[in-house]
PDB file of C-alpha atoms in Angstrom:
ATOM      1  CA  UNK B   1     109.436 127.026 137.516  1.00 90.00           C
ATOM      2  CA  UNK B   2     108.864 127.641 141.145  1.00 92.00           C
ATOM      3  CA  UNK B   3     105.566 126.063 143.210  1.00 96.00           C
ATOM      4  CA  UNK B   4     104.458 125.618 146.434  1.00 97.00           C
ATOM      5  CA  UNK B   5     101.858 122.900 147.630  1.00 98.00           C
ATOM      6  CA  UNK B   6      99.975 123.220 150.805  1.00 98.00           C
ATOM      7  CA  UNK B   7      99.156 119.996 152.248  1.00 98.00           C
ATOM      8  CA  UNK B   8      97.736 119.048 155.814  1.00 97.00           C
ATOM      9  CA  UNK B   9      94.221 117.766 157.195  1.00 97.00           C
ATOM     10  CA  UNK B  10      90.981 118.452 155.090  1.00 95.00           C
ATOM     11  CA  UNK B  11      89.077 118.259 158.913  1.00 98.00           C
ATOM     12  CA  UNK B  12      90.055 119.474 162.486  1.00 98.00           C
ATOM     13  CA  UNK B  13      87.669 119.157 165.300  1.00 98.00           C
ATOM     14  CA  UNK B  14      86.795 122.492 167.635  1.00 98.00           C
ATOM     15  CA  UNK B  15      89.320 123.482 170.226  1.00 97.00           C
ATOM     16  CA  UNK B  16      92.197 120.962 168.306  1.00 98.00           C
ATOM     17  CA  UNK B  17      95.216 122.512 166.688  1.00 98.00           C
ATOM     18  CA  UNK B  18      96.226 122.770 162.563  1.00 98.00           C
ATOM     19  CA  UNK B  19      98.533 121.336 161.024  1.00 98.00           C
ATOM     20  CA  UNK B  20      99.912 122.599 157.824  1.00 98.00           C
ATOM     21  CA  UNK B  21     102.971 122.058 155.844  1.00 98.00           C
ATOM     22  CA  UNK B  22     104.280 123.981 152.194  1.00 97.00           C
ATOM     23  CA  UNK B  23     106.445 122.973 149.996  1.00 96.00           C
ATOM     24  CA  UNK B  24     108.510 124.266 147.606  1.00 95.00           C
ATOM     25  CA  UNK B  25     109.705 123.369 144.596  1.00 94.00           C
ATOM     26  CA  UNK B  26     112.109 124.978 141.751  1.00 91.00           C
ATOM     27  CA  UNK B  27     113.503 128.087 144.053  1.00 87.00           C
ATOM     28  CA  UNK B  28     115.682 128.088 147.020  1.00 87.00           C
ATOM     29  CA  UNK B  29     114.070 129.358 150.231  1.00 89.00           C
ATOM     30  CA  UNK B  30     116.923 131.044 151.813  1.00 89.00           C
ATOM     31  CA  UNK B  31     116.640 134.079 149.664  1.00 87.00           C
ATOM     32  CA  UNK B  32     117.124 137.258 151.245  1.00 89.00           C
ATOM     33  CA  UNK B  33     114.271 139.007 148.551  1.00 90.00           C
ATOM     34  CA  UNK B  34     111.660 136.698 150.029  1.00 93.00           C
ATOM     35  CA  UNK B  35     109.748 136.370 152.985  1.00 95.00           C
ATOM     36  CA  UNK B  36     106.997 133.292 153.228  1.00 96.00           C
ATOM     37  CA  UNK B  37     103.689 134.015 154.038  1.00 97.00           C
ATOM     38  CA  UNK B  38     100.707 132.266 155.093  1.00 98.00           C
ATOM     39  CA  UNK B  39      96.969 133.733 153.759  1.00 98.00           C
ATOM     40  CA  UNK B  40      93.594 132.361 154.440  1.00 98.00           C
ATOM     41  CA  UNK B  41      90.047 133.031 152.629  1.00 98.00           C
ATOM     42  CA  UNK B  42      86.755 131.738 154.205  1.00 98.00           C
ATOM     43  CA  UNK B  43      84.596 130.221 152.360  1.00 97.00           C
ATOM     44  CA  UNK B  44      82.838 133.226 150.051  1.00 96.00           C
ATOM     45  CA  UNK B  45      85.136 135.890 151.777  1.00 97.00           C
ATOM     46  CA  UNK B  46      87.857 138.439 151.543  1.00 98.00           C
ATOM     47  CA  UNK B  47      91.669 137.609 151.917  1.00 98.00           C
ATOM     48  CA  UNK B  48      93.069 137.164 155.876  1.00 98.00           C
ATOM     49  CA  UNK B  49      96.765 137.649 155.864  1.00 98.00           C
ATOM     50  CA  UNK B  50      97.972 135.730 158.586  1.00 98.00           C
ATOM     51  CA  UNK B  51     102.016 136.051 159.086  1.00 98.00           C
ATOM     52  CA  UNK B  52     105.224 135.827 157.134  1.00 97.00           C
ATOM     53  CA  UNK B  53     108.251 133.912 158.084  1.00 96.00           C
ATOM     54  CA  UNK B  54     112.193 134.689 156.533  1.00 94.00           C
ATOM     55  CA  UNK B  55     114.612 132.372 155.926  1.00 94.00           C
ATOM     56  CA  UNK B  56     116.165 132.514 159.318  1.00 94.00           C
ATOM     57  CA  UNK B  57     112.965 131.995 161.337  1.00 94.00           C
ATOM     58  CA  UNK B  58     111.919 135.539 161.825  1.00 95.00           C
ATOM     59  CA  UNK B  59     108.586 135.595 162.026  1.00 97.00           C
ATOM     60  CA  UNK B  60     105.352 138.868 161.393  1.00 96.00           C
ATOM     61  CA  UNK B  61     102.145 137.332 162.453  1.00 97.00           C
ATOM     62  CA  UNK B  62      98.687 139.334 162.175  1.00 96.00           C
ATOM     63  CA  UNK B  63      97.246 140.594 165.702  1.00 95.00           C
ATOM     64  CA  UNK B  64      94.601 139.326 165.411  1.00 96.00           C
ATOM     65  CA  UNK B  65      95.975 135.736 165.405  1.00 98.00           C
ATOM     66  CA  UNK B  66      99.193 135.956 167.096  1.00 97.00           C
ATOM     67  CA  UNK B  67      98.389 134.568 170.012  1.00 98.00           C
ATOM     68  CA  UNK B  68      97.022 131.411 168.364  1.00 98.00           C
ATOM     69  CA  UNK B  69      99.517 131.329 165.546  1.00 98.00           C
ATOM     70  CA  UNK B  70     103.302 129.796 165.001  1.00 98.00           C
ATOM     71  CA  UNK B  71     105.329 129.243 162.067  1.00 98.00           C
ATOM     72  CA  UNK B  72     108.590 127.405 161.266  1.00 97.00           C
ATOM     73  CA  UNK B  73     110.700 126.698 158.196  1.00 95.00           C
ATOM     74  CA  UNK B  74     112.682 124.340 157.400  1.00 90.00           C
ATOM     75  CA  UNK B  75     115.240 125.501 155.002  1.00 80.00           C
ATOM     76  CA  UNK B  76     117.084 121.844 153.991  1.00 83.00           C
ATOM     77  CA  UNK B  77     113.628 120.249 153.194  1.00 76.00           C
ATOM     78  CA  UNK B  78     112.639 123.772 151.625  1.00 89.00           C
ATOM     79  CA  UNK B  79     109.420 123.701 153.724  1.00 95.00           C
ATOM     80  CA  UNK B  80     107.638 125.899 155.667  1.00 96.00           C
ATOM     81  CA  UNK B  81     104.785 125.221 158.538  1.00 98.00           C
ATOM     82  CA  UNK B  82     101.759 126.619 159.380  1.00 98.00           C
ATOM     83  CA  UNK B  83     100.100 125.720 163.234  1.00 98.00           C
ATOM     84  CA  UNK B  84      97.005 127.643 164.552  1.00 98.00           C
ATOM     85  CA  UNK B  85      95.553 126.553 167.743  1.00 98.00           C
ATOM     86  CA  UNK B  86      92.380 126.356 169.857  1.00 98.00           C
ATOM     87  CA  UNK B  87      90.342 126.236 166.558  1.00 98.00           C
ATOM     88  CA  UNK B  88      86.417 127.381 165.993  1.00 98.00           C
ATOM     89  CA  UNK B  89      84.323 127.214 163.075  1.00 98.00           C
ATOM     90  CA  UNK B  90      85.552 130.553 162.409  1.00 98.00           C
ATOM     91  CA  UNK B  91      88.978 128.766 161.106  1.00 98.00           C
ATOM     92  CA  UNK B  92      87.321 127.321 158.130  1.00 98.00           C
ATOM     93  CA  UNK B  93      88.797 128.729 155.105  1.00 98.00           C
ATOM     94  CA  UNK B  94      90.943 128.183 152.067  1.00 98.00           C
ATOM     95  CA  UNK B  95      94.601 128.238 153.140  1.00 98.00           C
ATOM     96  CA  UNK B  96      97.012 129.363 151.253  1.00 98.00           C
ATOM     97  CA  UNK B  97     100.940 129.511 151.263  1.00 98.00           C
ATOM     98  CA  UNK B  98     102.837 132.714 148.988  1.00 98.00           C
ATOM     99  CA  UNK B  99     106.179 133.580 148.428  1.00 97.00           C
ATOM    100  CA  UNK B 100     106.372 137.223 150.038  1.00 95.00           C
ATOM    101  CA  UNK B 101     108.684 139.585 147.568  1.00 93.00           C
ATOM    102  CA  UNK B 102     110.459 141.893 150.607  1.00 89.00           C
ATOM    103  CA  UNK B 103     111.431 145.231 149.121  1.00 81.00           C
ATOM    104  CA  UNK B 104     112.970 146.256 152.228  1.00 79.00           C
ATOM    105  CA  UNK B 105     110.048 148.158 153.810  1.00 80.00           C
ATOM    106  CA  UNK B 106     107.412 146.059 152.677  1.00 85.00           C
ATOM    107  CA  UNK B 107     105.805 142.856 151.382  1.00 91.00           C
ATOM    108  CA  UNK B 108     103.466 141.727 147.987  1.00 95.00           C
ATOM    109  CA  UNK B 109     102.651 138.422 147.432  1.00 97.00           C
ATOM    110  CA  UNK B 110     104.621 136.963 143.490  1.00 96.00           C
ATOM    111  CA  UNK B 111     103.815 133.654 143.792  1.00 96.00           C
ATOM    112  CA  UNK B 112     100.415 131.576 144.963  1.00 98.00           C
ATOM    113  CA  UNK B 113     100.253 127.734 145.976  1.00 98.00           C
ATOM    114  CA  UNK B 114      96.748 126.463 144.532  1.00 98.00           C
ATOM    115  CA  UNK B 115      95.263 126.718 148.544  1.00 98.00           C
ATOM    116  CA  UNK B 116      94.088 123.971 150.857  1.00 98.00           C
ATOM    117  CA  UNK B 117      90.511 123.977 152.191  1.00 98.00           C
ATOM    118  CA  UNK B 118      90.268 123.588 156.066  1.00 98.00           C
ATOM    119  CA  UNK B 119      87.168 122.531 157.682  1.00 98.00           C
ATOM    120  CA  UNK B 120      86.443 123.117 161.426  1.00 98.00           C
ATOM    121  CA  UNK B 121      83.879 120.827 162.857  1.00 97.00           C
ATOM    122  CA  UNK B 122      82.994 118.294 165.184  1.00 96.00           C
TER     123      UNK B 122
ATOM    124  CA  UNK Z   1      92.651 149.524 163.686  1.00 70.00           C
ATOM    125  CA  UNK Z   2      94.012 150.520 160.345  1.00 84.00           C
ATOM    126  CA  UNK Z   3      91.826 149.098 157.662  1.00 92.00           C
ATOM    127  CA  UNK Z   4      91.851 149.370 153.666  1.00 96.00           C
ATOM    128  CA  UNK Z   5      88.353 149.954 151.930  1.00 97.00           C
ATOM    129  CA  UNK Z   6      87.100 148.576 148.691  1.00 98.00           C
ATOM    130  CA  UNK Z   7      83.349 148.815 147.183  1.00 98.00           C
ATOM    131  CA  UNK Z   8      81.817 145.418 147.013  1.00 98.00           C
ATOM    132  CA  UNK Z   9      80.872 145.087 143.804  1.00 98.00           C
ATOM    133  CA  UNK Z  10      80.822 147.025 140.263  1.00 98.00           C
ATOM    134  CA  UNK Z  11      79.146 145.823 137.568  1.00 98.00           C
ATOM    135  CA  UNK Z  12      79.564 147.148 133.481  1.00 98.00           C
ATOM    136  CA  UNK Z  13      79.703 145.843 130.250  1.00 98.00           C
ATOM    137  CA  UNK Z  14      81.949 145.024 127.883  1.00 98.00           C
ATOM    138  CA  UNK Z  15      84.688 147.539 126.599  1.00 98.00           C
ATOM    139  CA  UNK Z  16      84.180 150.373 129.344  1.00 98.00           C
ATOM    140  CA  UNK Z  17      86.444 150.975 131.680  1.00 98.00           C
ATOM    141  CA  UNK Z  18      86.551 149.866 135.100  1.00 98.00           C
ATOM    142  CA  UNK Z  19      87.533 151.828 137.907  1.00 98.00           C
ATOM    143  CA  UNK Z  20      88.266 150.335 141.724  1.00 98.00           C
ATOM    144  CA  UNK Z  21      89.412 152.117 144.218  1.00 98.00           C
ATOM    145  CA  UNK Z  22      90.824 151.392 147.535  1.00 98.00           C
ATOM    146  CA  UNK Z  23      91.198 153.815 150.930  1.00 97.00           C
ATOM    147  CA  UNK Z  24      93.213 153.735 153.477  1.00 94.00           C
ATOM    148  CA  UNK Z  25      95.323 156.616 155.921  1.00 90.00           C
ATOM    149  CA  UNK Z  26      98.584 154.772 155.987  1.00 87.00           C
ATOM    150  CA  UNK Z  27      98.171 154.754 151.900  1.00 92.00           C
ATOM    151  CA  UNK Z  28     100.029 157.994 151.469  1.00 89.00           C
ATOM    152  CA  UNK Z  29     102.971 156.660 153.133  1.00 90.00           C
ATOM    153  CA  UNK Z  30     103.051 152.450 152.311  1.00 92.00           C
ATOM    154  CA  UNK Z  31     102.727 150.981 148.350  1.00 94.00           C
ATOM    155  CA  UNK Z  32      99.298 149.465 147.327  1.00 96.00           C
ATOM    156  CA  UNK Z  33      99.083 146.518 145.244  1.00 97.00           C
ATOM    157  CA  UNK Z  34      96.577 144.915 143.412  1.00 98.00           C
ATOM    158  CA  UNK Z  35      95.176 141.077 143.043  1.00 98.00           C
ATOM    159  CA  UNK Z  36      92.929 139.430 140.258  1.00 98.00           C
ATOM    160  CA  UNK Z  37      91.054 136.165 141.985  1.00 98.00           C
ATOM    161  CA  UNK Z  38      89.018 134.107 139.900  1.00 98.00           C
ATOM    162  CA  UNK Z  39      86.364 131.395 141.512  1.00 96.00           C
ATOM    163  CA  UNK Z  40      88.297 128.663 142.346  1.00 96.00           C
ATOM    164  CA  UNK Z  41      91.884 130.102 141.718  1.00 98.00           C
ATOM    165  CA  UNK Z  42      94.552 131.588 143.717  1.00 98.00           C
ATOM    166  CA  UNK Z  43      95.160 135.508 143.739  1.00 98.00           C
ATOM    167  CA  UNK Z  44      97.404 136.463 140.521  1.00 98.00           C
ATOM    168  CA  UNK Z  45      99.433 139.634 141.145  1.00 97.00           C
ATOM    169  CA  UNK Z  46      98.330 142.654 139.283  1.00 98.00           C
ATOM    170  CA  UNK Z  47      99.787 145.641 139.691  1.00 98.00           C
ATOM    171  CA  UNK Z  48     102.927 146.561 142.336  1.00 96.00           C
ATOM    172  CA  UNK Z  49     104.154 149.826 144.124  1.00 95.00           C
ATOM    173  CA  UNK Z  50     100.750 151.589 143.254  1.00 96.00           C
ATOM    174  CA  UNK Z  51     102.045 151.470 139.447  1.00 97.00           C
ATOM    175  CA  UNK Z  52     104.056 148.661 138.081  1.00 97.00           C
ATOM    176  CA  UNK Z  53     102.494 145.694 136.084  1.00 98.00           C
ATOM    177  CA  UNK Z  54     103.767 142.234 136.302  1.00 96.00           C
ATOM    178  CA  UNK Z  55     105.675 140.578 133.272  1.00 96.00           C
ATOM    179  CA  UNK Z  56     102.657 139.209 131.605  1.00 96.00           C
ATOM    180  CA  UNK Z  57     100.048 141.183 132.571  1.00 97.00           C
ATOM    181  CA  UNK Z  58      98.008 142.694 129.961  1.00 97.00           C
ATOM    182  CA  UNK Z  59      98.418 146.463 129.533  1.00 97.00           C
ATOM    183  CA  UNK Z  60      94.944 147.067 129.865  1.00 97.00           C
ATOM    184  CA  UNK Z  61      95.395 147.079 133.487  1.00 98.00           C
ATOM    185  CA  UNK Z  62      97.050 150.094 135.515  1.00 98.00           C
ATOM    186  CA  UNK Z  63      96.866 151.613 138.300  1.00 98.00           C
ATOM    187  CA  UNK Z  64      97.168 154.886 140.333  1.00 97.00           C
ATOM    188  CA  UNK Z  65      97.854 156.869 143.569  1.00 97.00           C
ATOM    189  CA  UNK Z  66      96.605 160.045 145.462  1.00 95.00           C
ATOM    190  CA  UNK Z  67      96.276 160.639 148.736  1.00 94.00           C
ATOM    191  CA  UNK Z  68      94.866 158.241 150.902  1.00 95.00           C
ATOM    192  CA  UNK Z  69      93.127 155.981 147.581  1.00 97.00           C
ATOM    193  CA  UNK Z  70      94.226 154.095 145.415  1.00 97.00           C
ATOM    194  CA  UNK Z  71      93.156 152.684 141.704  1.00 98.00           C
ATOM    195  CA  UNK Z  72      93.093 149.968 140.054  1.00 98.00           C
ATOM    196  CA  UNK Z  73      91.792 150.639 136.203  1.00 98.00           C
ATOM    197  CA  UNK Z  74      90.838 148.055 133.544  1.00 98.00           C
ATOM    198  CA  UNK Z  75      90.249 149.691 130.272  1.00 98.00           C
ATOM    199  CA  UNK Z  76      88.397 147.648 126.927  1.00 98.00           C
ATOM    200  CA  UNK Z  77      86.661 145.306 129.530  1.00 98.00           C
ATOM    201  CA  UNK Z  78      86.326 141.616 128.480  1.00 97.00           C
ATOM    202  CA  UNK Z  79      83.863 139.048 130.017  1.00 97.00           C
ATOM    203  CA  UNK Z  80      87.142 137.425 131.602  1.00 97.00           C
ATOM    204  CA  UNK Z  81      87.858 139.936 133.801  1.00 98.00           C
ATOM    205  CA  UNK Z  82      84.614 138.814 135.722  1.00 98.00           C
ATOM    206  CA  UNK Z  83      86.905 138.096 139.179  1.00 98.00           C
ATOM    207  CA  UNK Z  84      87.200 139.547 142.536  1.00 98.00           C
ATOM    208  CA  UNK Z  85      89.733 142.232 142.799  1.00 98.00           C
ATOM    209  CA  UNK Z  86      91.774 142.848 145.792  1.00 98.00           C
ATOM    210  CA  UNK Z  87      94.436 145.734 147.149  1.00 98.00           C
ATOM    211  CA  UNK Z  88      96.923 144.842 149.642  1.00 97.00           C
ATOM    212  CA  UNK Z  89      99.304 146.946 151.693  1.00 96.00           C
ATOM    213  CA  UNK Z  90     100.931 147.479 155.066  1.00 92.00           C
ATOM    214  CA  UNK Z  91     100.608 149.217 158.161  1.00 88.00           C
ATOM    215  CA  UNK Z  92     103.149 151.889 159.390  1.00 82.00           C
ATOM    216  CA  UNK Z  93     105.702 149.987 160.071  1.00 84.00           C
ATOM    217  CA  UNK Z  94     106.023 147.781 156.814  1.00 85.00           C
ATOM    218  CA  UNK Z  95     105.546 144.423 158.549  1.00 88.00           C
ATOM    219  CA  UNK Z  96     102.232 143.818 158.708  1.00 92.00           C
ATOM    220  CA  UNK Z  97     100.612 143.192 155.630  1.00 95.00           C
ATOM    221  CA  UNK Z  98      96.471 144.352 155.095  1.00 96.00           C
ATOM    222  CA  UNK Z  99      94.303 143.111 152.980  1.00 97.00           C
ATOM    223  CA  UNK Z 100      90.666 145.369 151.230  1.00 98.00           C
ATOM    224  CA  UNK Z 101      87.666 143.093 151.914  1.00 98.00           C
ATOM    225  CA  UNK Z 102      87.700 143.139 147.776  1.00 98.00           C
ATOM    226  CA  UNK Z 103      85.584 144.093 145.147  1.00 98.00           C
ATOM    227  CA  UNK Z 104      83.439 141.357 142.769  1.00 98.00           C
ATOM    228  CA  UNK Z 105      83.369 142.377 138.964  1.00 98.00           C
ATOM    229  CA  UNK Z 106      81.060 141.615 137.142  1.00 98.00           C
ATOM    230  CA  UNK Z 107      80.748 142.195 133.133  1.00 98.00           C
ATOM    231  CA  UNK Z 108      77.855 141.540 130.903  1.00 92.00           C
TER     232      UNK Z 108
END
């Protein structure tokens, strides 16, 4: 049965960097069906899709975020990394890590971790 | 920017049949699919490339395409269906993914 399990800080302060870190369990992440994506909700909102990330490192972020935004994976540890910089209030939401089915034009999102609430403030 | 559209809420009672719809111009051309969020729980998958259901989702949920909308249907409503419901697809390209700003259910 595969999972995934965000995990990072609960609190950041304004202007500091985030942290966050998914793992998987029960699949392999070097798949060539599946992208990883990283999706965030504020607190009472709609979904923010915020990038995707394949096996070999190539990355899709949002433009909205892309200049704040970098992600990494780490296939032998079957992780992958979410860091988001020069953070505001704004950045408070429920993060969430998905496993990104690729049909080979697009992307929908199989597979949910449980999401890890983020807090900006000082 | 490209953007998909979703009413905010729709309320009904139990048994009818509830109809969402989503808009968007690149929908013609890019696959819509559809997310059940209950308070407190991750997004479940719905319904994929405009049509297909899931293994294990219950038949009372479909959905359809023309044009530039999209439809998400849930026939025999039952009080757990009470969720927020949200479409998803992608820009022109295929690599950047869009979210609705989703739709809140309510039956009673």
């Amino acid at each position: 049965q595969v999972q995934l399990q965000e995990s990072g800080p609960g609190l950041v302060k304004p202007s500091e960097s985030l942290s966050l870190t998914c793992t998987v369990s029960g699949a392999s992440i070097s798949s060539n069906n599946y992208y990883w994506g990283w999706i965030r909700q504020p607190p009472g909102k709609g979904l923010e899709w915020i990038g995707n990330i394949f096996y070999t490192g190539s990355t899709y972020y949002s433009p909205s975020l892309k200049s704040r935004v970098t992600m990494s994976i780490d296939t032998s540890n079957i992780q992958l990394s979410l860091q988001l910089r020069s953070l505001t209030a704004a950045d408070t939401a429920i993060y969430y890590c998905a496993r990104a089915h690729y049909s080979g034009y697009d992307y929908y999102f199989d597979l949910w971790g449980q999401g890890i609430l983020v807090a900006v403030s000082s | 920017s490209y953007e998909l559209t979703q009413p905010p809420s729709v309320s009904l009672s139990p048994g009818q049949t509830a109809r969402i719809t989503c808009s968007g111009d690149a929908l013609p051309k890019q696959y819509a699919y559809w997310y059940q969020q209950k308070p407190g729980q991750a997004p479940v998958l719905l319904i994929y490339k405009d049509t297909e259901r899931p293994s294990g989702i219950p038949e009372r949920f479909s959905g359809s395409s023309s044009g530039t909308a999209v439809t998400l249907t849930i026939s025999g409503l039952q009080t757990e269906d009470e969720a927020d419901y949200f479409c998803q697809s992608a820009d022109s390209d295929g690599n950047h993914v869009l979210f609705g700003g989703g739709t809140k259910l309510t039956v009673l």
